[in-house]
DNA sequence: CAGTTATGAATGACCATTCACTCTTATATC
DNA sequence: GATATAAGAGTGAATGGTCATTCATAACTG
């Protein structure tokens, strides 16, 4: 029964993001995380069940935040177009501002492991739900074709954003990720909206 | 200097796809691959440098094929719309027909490892080039806005397809992947084409 | 019988996890 | 207020299991 909170908990999590981003999940030893966090190896196991648990906690922690903040922003905005723009911008802003975190969520988390996926699917699904709601609201407004398969559209939208972020992470991050928000918005808008 | 060809080479590769798809790269032992392939553990090292080398070879081998076949199909087709449709269909058809391979390329390959990425980037880049050429041909035809950022469009197109395949792989593969070709085509076409 | 190909038991490196111990802080007793 | 007792948090060296890889040996082949 690890204590999933407190100062050390955060320290370890932060150290883990850094190490995972730098060396990849499988290549970073727990001992390295401990060193980076300034705690003893054993201390980690007071806060986490296992190495995998660190990875999962990392994701759920960050993803929970991500979705919460997005929902707040969406509440202050009206109409499908602005919602879509907000969604895209948020995605790029947050990941653009946290390259290490982006690295972890984009790459390290992708390894299939029934256990890891279980831990991840919750928060990720809630993000998917938000995306689908935005698209559906576009349909209600009459801007998006009613016959559009919302699920499929969500997958494509998410996939598109995801790949853009992945490319950015994998290269040297020379450009500002957010600067792509506008062109992406243009493309996705015309993808979903009926031709006027 | 492993011999990168021959019957056993293929056998090992096939066994590896199966095992990686089933258990994931890190969870499959070389010994399992050997057993599945019907060869001795040591034999693997006559054909491959290392376990990683198996993964990379797998990808380059399959991806080379993938791009070659796609190019052939594209040569027999005229006009941006049909090219785009061909591209999408090919992507879904090939991965839909080889779930295990899809699993490996979609998931297992994503783990960052400078070495692995190096091995992968070649064949993947050649696929990207094909995609970009198709989009550019659409611009030449006047169907796609000249101001569209081809690179960005490629990333989004690839990401969209990729995510659709990933979702399919992760679930129980209940539906035919190719059946999504039409709706995806509709969406991507209107994403890129000027409103008529 | 030389050369090539294949074998699989043995090796050794690696690293997540544990646990016997220390250090700190809080509470109780006189 | 001084001392004793207990609990919790933290430590890091030692453990043990897991494989990738090697290599001495065998089995083909021409």
Short mmCIF file of C-alpha atoms (C1' of nucleotides) in Angstrom, two decimals:
data_model
loop_
_atom_site.label_atom_id
_atom_site.label_comp_id
_atom_site.label_asym_id
_atom_site.label_seq_id
_atom_site.Cartn_x
_atom_site.Cartn_y
_atom_site.Cartn_z
CA UNK A 1 0.00 0.00 0.00
CA UNK A 2 2.23 2.78 -1.20
CA UNK A 3 1.43 6.36 -0.22
CA UNK A 4 0.50 8.05 -3.43
CA UNK A 5 1.12 11.62 -2.36
CA UNK A 6 3.47 13.96 -0.61
CA UNK A 7 6.61 15.83 -1.48
CA UNK A 8 8.73 12.79 -2.18
CA UNK A 9 6.02 11.34 -4.38
CA UNK A 10 6.25 14.38 -6.60
CA UNK A 11 10.04 14.38 -6.54
CA UNK A 12 10.15 10.80 -7.69
CA UNK A 13 7.59 11.40 -10.39
CA UNK A 14 9.52 14.38 -11.70
CA UNK A 15 12.75 12.45 -11.69
CA UNK A 16 11.05 9.62 -13.51
CA UNK A 17 9.72 11.84 -16.29
CA UNK A 18 13.17 13.15 -16.83
CA UNK A 19 14.90 9.80 -16.86
CA UNK A 20 12.27 8.04 -18.94
CA UNK A 21 12.31 10.83 -21.48
CA UNK A 22 16.07 10.73 -21.69
CA UNK A 23 16.73 7.02 -21.71
CA UNK A 24 13.43 5.33 -22.31
CA UNK A 25 11.49 3.25 -19.87
CA UNK A 26 13.32 -0.02 -20.26
CA UNK A 27 16.73 1.53 -20.16
CA UNK A 28 16.34 3.51 -16.97
CA UNK A 29 17.07 1.72 -13.75
CA UNK A 30 15.04 2.42 -10.67
CA UNK A 31 18.32 3.31 -9.01
CA UNK A 32 18.78 6.17 -11.46
CA UNK A 33 15.37 7.57 -10.70
CA UNK A 34 16.15 7.35 -7.02
CA UNK A 35 19.42 9.16 -7.48
CA UNK A 36 17.87 11.87 -9.60
CA UNK A 37 15.10 12.28 -7.03
CA UNK A 38 17.59 12.40 -4.19
CA UNK A 39 16.13 9.45 -2.31
CA UNK A 40 17.23 5.93 -1.58
CA UNK A 41 16.36 3.10 -3.90
CA UNK A 42 14.09 1.56 -1.34
CA UNK A 43 12.18 4.76 -0.76
CA UNK A 44 10.67 4.47 -4.19
CA UNK A 45 8.84 1.38 -3.04
CA UNK A 46 7.24 3.30 -0.21
CA UNK A 47 5.49 5.40 -2.83
CA UNK A 48 5.09 3.05 -5.76
CA UNK A 49 4.29 -0.60 -6.20
CA UNK A 50 6.77 -1.16 -8.94
CA UNK A 51 8.61 0.47 -11.77
CA UNK A 52 5.59 0.06 -14.00
CA UNK A 53 3.47 1.74 -11.40
CA UNK A 54 5.65 4.82 -11.70
CA UNK A 55 4.98 4.98 -15.41
CA UNK A 56 1.27 4.52 -15.00
CA UNK A 57 1.01 7.01 -12.15
CA UNK A 58 2.91 9.48 -14.24
CA UNK A 59 0.42 9.20 -17.00
CA UNK A 60 -2.76 9.22 -14.97
CA UNK A 61 -1.52 12.15 -12.94
CA UNK A 62 -0.62 14.23 -15.98
CA UNK A 63 -3.53 13.13 -18.11
CA UNK A 64 -6.03 13.89 -15.38
CA UNK A 65 -4.73 17.44 -15.26
CA UNK A 66 -4.72 17.66 -19.00
CA UNK A 67 -8.38 16.77 -19.33
CA UNK A 68 -9.48 18.91 -16.38
CA UNK A 69 -7.83 22.00 -17.79
CA UNK A 70 -9.24 21.30 -21.22
CA UNK A 71 -12.75 21.03 -19.85
CA UNK A 72 -12.35 24.36 -18.09
CA UNK A 73 -11.24 26.03 -21.26
CA UNK A 74 -14.05 24.50 -23.25
CA UNK A 75 -16.60 25.78 -20.74
CA UNK A 76 -15.55 29.33 -21.55
CA UNK A 77 -16.00 29.04 -25.26
CA UNK A 78 -18.98 28.93 -27.58
CA UNK A 79 -19.61 27.19 -30.85
CA UNK A 80 -18.02 24.23 -32.57
CA UNK A 81 -15.32 26.17 -34.35
CA UNK A 82 -13.97 27.75 -31.20
CA UNK A 83 -14.23 24.50 -29.31
CA UNK A 84 -12.25 22.70 -31.95
CA UNK A 85 -9.67 25.43 -31.98
CA UNK A 86 -9.42 25.33 -28.21
CA UNK A 87 -8.97 21.58 -28.22
CA UNK A 88 -6.19 21.64 -30.76
CA UNK A 89 -4.42 24.55 -29.14
CA UNK A 90 -4.61 22.97 -25.71
CA UNK A 91 -3.16 19.72 -26.95
CA UNK A 92 -0.24 21.42 -28.63
CA UNK A 93 0.32 23.93 -25.85
CA UNK A 94 0.52 21.45 -23.04
CA UNK A 95 2.73 18.95 -24.79
CA UNK A 96 4.79 21.69 -26.37
CA UNK A 97 5.48 23.12 -22.94
CA UNK A 98 6.53 19.80 -21.47
CA UNK A 99 8.75 18.00 -23.93
CA UNK A 100 9.82 15.38 -21.43
CA UNK A 101 6.27 14.57 -20.54
CA UNK A 102 5.36 14.52 -24.20
CA UNK A 103 8.16 12.10 -24.83
CA UNK A 104 6.89 9.77 -22.20
CA UNK A 105 3.26 9.85 -23.19
CA UNK A 106 4.00 9.70 -26.89
CA UNK A 107 6.61 7.03 -26.90
CA UNK A 108 7.32 5.23 -23.70
CA UNK A 109 3.75 4.57 -22.87
CA UNK A 110 3.08 2.78 -26.10
CA UNK A 111 4.53 -0.48 -25.10
CA UNK A 112 1.84 -3.01 -24.75
CA UNK A 113 1.51 -4.50 -21.38
CA UNK A 114 -1.93 -5.49 -20.32
CA UNK A 115 -1.33 -3.96 -16.94
CA UNK A 116 -0.03 -0.67 -18.22
CA UNK A 117 -2.81 -0.34 -20.70
CA UNK A 118 -5.37 -0.92 -18.04
CA UNK A 119 -3.95 1.88 -15.98
CA UNK A 120 -3.86 4.18 -18.93
CA UNK A 121 -7.15 3.53 -20.58
CA UNK A 122 -9.23 5.37 -18.00
CA UNK A 123 -7.83 8.87 -18.34
CA UNK A 124 -7.26 8.45 -22.04
CA UNK A 125 -10.86 7.45 -22.57
CA UNK A 126 -12.04 10.53 -20.79
CA UNK A 127 -10.03 12.60 -23.25
CA UNK A 128 -11.58 10.71 -26.13
CA UNK A 129 -15.00 11.42 -24.70
CA UNK A 130 -14.30 15.14 -24.67
CA UNK A 131 -13.18 15.05 -28.27
CA UNK A 132 -16.28 13.19 -29.31
CA UNK A 133 -18.50 15.64 -27.47
CA UNK A 134 -16.94 18.51 -29.35
CA UNK A 135 -17.56 16.82 -32.67
CA UNK A 136 -21.11 15.99 -31.70
CA UNK A 137 -21.75 19.57 -30.73
CA UNK A 138 -20.68 20.48 -34.24
CA UNK A 139 -23.31 18.16 -35.57
CA UNK A 140 -25.95 19.71 -33.34
CA UNK A 141 -24.98 23.11 -34.63
CA UNK A 142 -25.45 21.85 -38.15
CA UNK A 143 -21.82 22.56 -39.05
CA UNK A 144 -20.75 18.96 -39.17
CA UNK A 145 -22.47 16.40 -41.32
CA UNK A 146 -24.80 14.23 -39.26
CA UNK A 147 -23.67 11.16 -41.14
CA UNK A 148 -20.10 11.57 -39.99
CA UNK A 149 -18.99 8.65 -37.86
CA UNK A 150 -18.04 10.44 -34.65
CA UNK A 151 -15.88 7.63 -33.37
CA UNK A 152 -13.90 7.48 -36.57
CA UNK A 153 -13.56 11.24 -36.71
CA UNK A 154 -12.26 11.24 -33.15
CA UNK A 155 -9.66 8.63 -33.96
CA UNK A 156 -8.49 10.55 -36.98
CA UNK A 157 -8.36 13.83 -35.13
CA UNK A 158 -6.47 12.36 -32.24
CA UNK A 159 -4.16 10.43 -34.52
CA UNK A 160 -3.37 13.52 -36.53
CA UNK A 161 -2.51 15.56 -33.45
CA UNK A 162 -0.61 12.70 -31.98
CA UNK A 163 1.58 12.21 -35.00
CA UNK A 164 2.34 15.90 -35.23
CA UNK A 165 3.45 15.86 -31.62
CA UNK A 166 5.44 12.68 -32.06
CA UNK A 167 7.32 14.14 -35.00
CA UNK A 168 8.08 17.23 -33.00
CA UNK A 169 9.31 15.19 -30.05
CA UNK A 170 11.50 12.99 -32.17
CA UNK A 171 13.23 15.83 -33.90
CA UNK A 172 15.10 18.56 -32.20
CA UNK A 173 12.05 20.61 -31.23
CA UNK A 174 13.31 23.51 -33.29
CA UNK A 175 9.93 25.08 -33.83
CA UNK A 176 7.11 26.06 -31.52
CA UNK A 177 4.56 23.31 -31.45
CA UNK A 178 1.66 25.72 -30.92
CA UNK A 179 2.49 27.53 -34.10
CA UNK A 180 0.91 24.58 -35.90
CA UNK A 181 -2.45 25.11 -34.23
CA UNK A 182 -3.84 27.35 -36.94
CA UNK A 183 -2.95 25.29 -40.00
CA UNK A 184 -4.10 22.15 -38.24
CA UNK A 185 -7.35 23.80 -37.35
CA UNK A 186 -7.93 24.81 -40.95
CA UNK A 187 -7.40 21.29 -42.16
CA UNK A 188 -9.51 19.58 -39.52
CA UNK A 189 -12.28 22.10 -39.85
CA UNK A 190 -12.63 21.49 -43.55
CA UNK A 191 -12.30 17.77 -42.89
CA UNK A 192 -15.37 17.72 -40.71
CA UNK A 193 -17.49 20.63 -41.83
CA UNK A 194 -19.88 20.40 -44.70
CA UNK A 195 -18.77 22.38 -47.69
CA UNK A 196 -20.45 25.69 -47.39
CA UNK B 1 28.26 -10.63 -40.18
CA UNK B 2 25.02 -12.52 -40.04
CA UNK B 3 23.55 -13.95 -43.22
CA UNK B 4 20.46 -11.96 -43.85
CA UNK B 5 18.65 -14.37 -46.11
CA UNK B 6 17.65 -17.97 -46.64
CA UNK B 7 14.91 -20.24 -45.43
CA UNK B 8 15.84 -20.10 -41.77
CA UNK B 9 16.06 -16.33 -41.92
CA UNK B 10 12.44 -16.22 -42.99
CA UNK B 11 11.41 -18.81 -40.45
CA UNK B 12 12.95 -16.83 -37.64
CA UNK B 13 11.40 -13.61 -38.84
CA UNK B 14 7.97 -15.21 -39.02
CA UNK B 15 8.34 -16.67 -35.58
CA UNK B 16 9.43 -13.31 -34.27
CA UNK B 17 6.40 -11.49 -35.67
CA UNK B 18 4.18 -13.99 -33.98
CA UNK B 19 5.89 -13.85 -30.63
CA UNK B 20 6.36 -10.10 -30.55
CA UNK B 21 2.73 -9.59 -31.47
CA UNK B 22 1.58 -11.95 -28.78
CA UNK B 23 3.83 -10.96 -25.92
CA UNK B 24 5.48 -7.73 -26.85
CA UNK B 25 9.11 -7.21 -27.65
CA UNK B 26 10.50 -6.98 -24.17
CA UNK B 27 8.54 -9.90 -22.89
CA UNK B 28 9.56 -12.40 -25.53
CA UNK B 29 12.75 -14.27 -24.97
CA UNK B 30 15.01 -15.10 -27.84
CA UNK B 31 14.66 -18.71 -26.77
CA UNK B 32 10.94 -18.56 -27.50
CA UNK B 33 11.50 -17.24 -30.96
CA UNK B 34 13.99 -20.02 -31.57
CA UNK B 35 11.56 -22.63 -30.38
CA UNK B 36 8.72 -21.25 -32.45
CA UNK B 37 11.01 -21.15 -35.49
CA UNK B 38 12.21 -24.68 -34.85
CA UNK B 39 15.87 -23.77 -34.56
CA UNK B 40 18.39 -23.64 -31.76
CA UNK B 41 18.89 -20.51 -29.72
CA UNK B 42 22.35 -20.04 -31.13
CA UNK B 43 21.18 -20.32 -34.71
CA UNK B 44 19.41 -17.01 -34.37
CA UNK B 45 22.78 -15.35 -34.00
CA UNK B 46 23.93 -16.76 -37.30
CA UNK B 47 21.24 -14.70 -38.96
CA UNK B 48 20.86 -11.70 -36.71
CA UNK B 49 23.20 -9.52 -34.73
CA UNK B 50 20.96 -9.25 -31.73
CA UNK B 51 17.41 -9.33 -30.57
CA UNK B 52 17.00 -5.72 -31.59
CA UNK B 53 18.28 -6.55 -35.00
CA UNK B 54 15.41 -9.00 -35.42
CA UNK B 55 12.91 -6.26 -34.73
CA UNK B 56 14.54 -3.83 -37.08
CA UNK B 57 14.93 -6.42 -39.84
CA UNK B 58 11.32 -7.32 -39.44
CA UNK B 59 10.29 -3.81 -40.03
CA UNK B 60 12.56 -2.95 -42.91
CA UNK B 61 11.70 -6.19 -44.64
CA UNK B 62 7.95 -5.70 -44.33
CA UNK B 63 8.02 -1.98 -44.90
CA UNK B 64 10.11 -2.34 -48.04
CA UNK B 65 7.48 -4.65 -49.45
CA UNK B 66 4.72 -2.37 -48.33
CA UNK B 67 6.12 0.62 -50.16
CA UNK B 68 7.04 -1.34 -53.28
CA UNK B 69 3.55 -2.71 -53.67
CA UNK B 70 2.04 0.67 -53.01
CA UNK B 71 4.16 2.24 -55.70
CA UNK B 72 3.04 -0.40 -58.17
CA UNK B 73 -0.59 0.24 -57.41
CA UNK B 74 -0.14 3.97 -57.70
CA UNK B 75 1.45 3.58 -61.11
CA UNK B 76 -1.78 2.06 -62.40
CA UNK B 77 -4.03 4.83 -61.26
CA UNK B 78 -4.72 8.36 -62.43
CA UNK B 79 -5.64 11.52 -60.65
CA UNK B 80 -5.29 12.69 -57.08
CA UNK B 81 -8.57 11.28 -55.86
CA UNK B 82 -7.82 7.78 -57.01
CA UNK B 83 -4.28 7.98 -55.74
CA UNK B 84 -5.46 9.03 -52.33
CA UNK B 85 -8.03 6.28 -52.30
CA UNK B 86 -5.43 3.74 -53.34
CA UNK B 87 -3.06 4.86 -50.64
CA UNK B 88 -5.65 4.61 -47.90
CA UNK B 89 -6.96 1.29 -49.09
CA UNK B 90 -3.49 -0.18 -49.39
CA UNK B 91 -2.58 0.87 -45.88
CA UNK B 92 -5.70 -0.66 -44.40
CA UNK B 93 -5.63 -3.75 -46.56
CA UNK B 94 -2.08 -4.74 -45.80
CA UNK B 95 -2.23 -4.16 -42.08
CA UNK B 96 -5.73 -5.56 -41.89
CA UNK B 97 -4.53 -8.75 -43.52
CA UNK B 98 -1.58 -9.14 -41.16
CA UNK B 99 -2.72 -8.36 -37.66
CA UNK B 100 0.44 -9.69 -36.08
CA UNK B 101 2.60 -7.55 -38.29
CA UNK B 102 0.34 -4.61 -37.64
CA UNK B 103 0.73 -5.18 -33.93
CA UNK B 104 4.47 -5.10 -34.20
CA UNK B 105 4.74 -2.06 -36.42
CA UNK B 106 2.07 -0.14 -34.55
CA UNK B 107 3.12 -0.87 -31.03
CA UNK B 108 6.31 -2.69 -30.48
CA UNK B 109 8.35 -0.57 -32.76
CA UNK B 110 7.49 2.59 -30.92
CA UNK B 111 9.97 2.20 -28.21
CA UNK B 112 12.63 4.75 -28.54
CA UNK B 113 16.04 3.41 -28.95
CA UNK B 114 18.41 5.46 -31.00
CA UNK B 115 19.57 2.35 -32.72
CA UNK B 116 16.14 1.01 -33.54
CA UNK B 117 14.96 4.33 -34.80
CA UNK B 118 17.89 4.60 -37.09
CA UNK B 119 17.08 1.25 -38.63
CA UNK B 120 13.48 2.17 -39.06
CA UNK B 121 13.70 5.67 -40.35
CA UNK B 122 14.86 4.71 -43.83
CA UNK B 123 11.92 2.64 -45.01
CA UNK B 124 9.46 4.78 -43.12
CA UNK B 125 10.78 7.90 -44.77
CA UNK B 126 10.29 6.35 -48.17
CA UNK B 127 6.65 5.80 -47.29
CA UNK B 128 6.36 9.39 -46.16
CA UNK B 129 7.82 10.48 -49.45
CA UNK B 130 5.18 8.59 -51.37
CA UNK B 131 2.43 10.17 -49.32
CA UNK B 132 3.84 13.61 -49.90
CA UNK B 133 4.10 12.98 -53.61
CA UNK B 134 0.45 12.07 -53.76
CA UNK B 135 -0.54 15.25 -51.98
CA UNK B 136 1.68 17.31 -54.21
CA UNK B 137 0.14 15.77 -57.29
CA UNK B 138 -3.19 16.94 -55.94
CA UNK B 139 -1.82 20.44 -55.80
CA UNK B 140 -0.57 20.20 -59.37
CA UNK B 141 -4.02 19.09 -60.44
CA UNK B 142 -5.48 22.12 -58.75
CA UNK B 143 -7.57 20.01 -56.41
CA UNK B 144 -5.54 20.73 -53.33
CA UNK B 145 -4.84 24.23 -52.14
CA UNK B 146 -1.32 25.29 -53.04
CA UNK B 147 -0.87 26.89 -49.67
CA UNK B 148 -1.36 23.60 -47.85
CA UNK B 149 1.75 22.61 -45.94
CA UNK B 150 2.49 19.24 -47.53
CA UNK B 151 4.66 18.03 -44.68
CA UNK B 152 2.00 18.82 -42.13
CA UNK B 153 -0.72 17.26 -44.26
CA UNK B 154 1.35 14.12 -44.57
CA UNK B 155 1.82 13.88 -40.84
CA UNK B 156 -1.87 14.31 -40.23
CA UNK B 157 -2.84 11.80 -42.88
CA UNK B 158 -0.39 9.25 -41.63
CA UNK B 159 -1.32 9.89 -38.02
CA UNK B 160 -5.00 9.47 -38.77
CA UNK B 161 -4.48 6.16 -40.53
CA UNK B 162 -2.08 5.03 -37.88
CA UNK B 163 -4.46 5.69 -35.04
CA UNK B 164 -7.30 3.93 -36.83
CA UNK B 165 -5.10 0.88 -37.27
CA UNK B 166 -3.85 1.04 -33.70
CA UNK B 167 -7.39 1.10 -32.35
CA UNK B 168 -8.27 -1.85 -34.51
CA UNK B 169 -5.23 -3.79 -33.36
CA UNK B 170 -5.85 -3.07 -29.71
CA UNK B 171 -9.42 -4.18 -29.77
CA UNK B 172 -10.61 -7.55 -30.83
CA UNK B 173 -10.42 -6.91 -34.57
CA UNK B 174 -14.11 -7.57 -34.88
CA UNK B 175 -14.60 -5.51 -38.01
CA UNK B 176 -12.87 -5.47 -41.35
CA UNK B 177 -10.26 -2.77 -41.36
CA UNK B 178 -10.68 -2.07 -45.09
CA UNK B 179 -14.32 -1.27 -44.57
CA UNK B 180 -13.15 2.03 -43.16
CA UNK B 181 -11.40 3.02 -46.37
CA UNK B 182 -14.38 4.84 -47.84
CA UNK B 183 -15.35 6.98 -44.87
CA UNK B 184 -11.71 7.81 -44.24
CA UNK B 185 -11.28 8.78 -47.85
CA UNK B 186 -14.28 11.10 -47.66
CA UNK B 187 -12.91 12.85 -44.61
CA UNK B 188 -9.37 13.21 -45.88
CA UNK B 189 -10.49 14.33 -49.29
CA UNK B 190 -12.53 17.16 -47.88
CA UNK B 191 -9.69 17.92 -45.48
CA UNK B 192 -7.29 18.61 -48.30
CA UNK B 193 -9.42 19.63 -51.24
CA UNK B 194 -10.59 23.15 -51.74
CA UNK B 195 -14.30 23.56 -51.20
CA UNK B 196 -15.84 23.21 -54.59
"C1'" DC C 1 38.07 -34.45 -44.67
"C1'" DA C 2 37.73 -29.34 -44.85
"C1'" DG C 3 34.27 -26.19 -44.62
"C1'" DT C 4 29.97 -24.67 -43.47
"C1'" DT C 5 25.86 -24.68 -40.66
"C1'" DA C 6 23.56 -25.81 -36.47
"C1'" DT C 7 23.18 -26.93 -31.55
"C1'" DG C 8 21.90 -25.86 -26.65
"C1'" DA C 9 24.03 -25.90 -22.14
"C1'" DA C 10 26.68 -22.67 -19.63
"C1'" DT C 11 27.89 -17.94 -18.66
"C1'" DG C 12 27.67 -13.53 -16.87
"C1'" DA C 13 25.64 -9.10 -16.76
"C1'" DC C 14 22.03 -6.73 -15.36
"C1'" DC C 15 18.58 -4.66 -12.21
"C1'" DA C 16 14.02 -4.76 -9.80
"C1'" DT C 17 12.95 -5.63 -5.40
"C1'" DT C 18 13.63 -6.69 -0.49
"C1'" DC C 19 14.64 -6.18 4.32
"C1'" DA C 20 17.45 -5.56 8.42
"C1'" DC C 21 18.72 -1.57 10.10
"C1'" DT C 22 19.00 3.63 11.30
"C1'" DC C 23 17.07 8.16 12.02
"C1'" DT C 24 13.43 11.22 13.09
"C1'" DT C 25 9.49 12.66 15.38
"C1'" DA C 26 5.58 12.07 18.46
"C1'" DT C 27 3.55 10.56 22.70
"C1'" DA C 28 3.62 8.87 27.34
"C1'" DT C 29 5.50 8.41 32.13
"C1'" DC C 30 7.80 9.92 36.13
"C1'" DG D 1 11.93 18.74 31.64
"C1'" DA D 2 14.05 14.58 31.30
"C1'" DT D 3 13.81 9.97 29.93
"C1'" DA D 4 11.72 6.06 27.92
"C1'" DT D 5 8.93 3.85 24.22
"C1'" DA D 6 6.92 3.47 19.89
"C1'" DA D 7 5.83 4.24 15.30
"C1'" DG D 8 6.88 5.83 10.68
"C1'" DA D 9 9.86 7.16 7.20
"C1'" DG D 10 14.04 6.42 4.94
"C1'" DT D 11 18.18 3.79 3.69
"C1'" DG D 12 21.19 1.07 0.45
"C1'" DA D 13 23.73 -3.25 0.31
"C1'" DA D 14 22.53 -7.84 -0.77
"C1'" DT D 15 19.60 -11.05 -3.23
"C1'" DG D 16 17.70 -13.73 -6.76
"C1'" DG D 17 15.72 -14.32 -11.05
"C1'" DT D 18 15.86 -13.44 -15.66
"C1'" DC D 19 17.60 -13.67 -20.15
"C1'" DA D 20 20.74 -12.30 -24.19
"C1'" DT D 21 24.64 -14.03 -25.88
"C1'" DT D 22 28.62 -17.21 -26.46
"C1'" DC D 23 31.23 -21.19 -27.69
"C1'" DA D 24 32.80 -25.92 -27.53
"C1'" DT D 25 30.97 -29.45 -29.94
"C1'" DA D 26 28.26 -32.01 -33.40
"C1'" DA D 27 26.09 -32.77 -37.76
"C1'" DC D 28 25.81 -32.22 -42.29
"C1'" DT D 29 27.68 -31.54 -47.32
"C1'" DG D 30 30.24 -31.82 -51.42
#
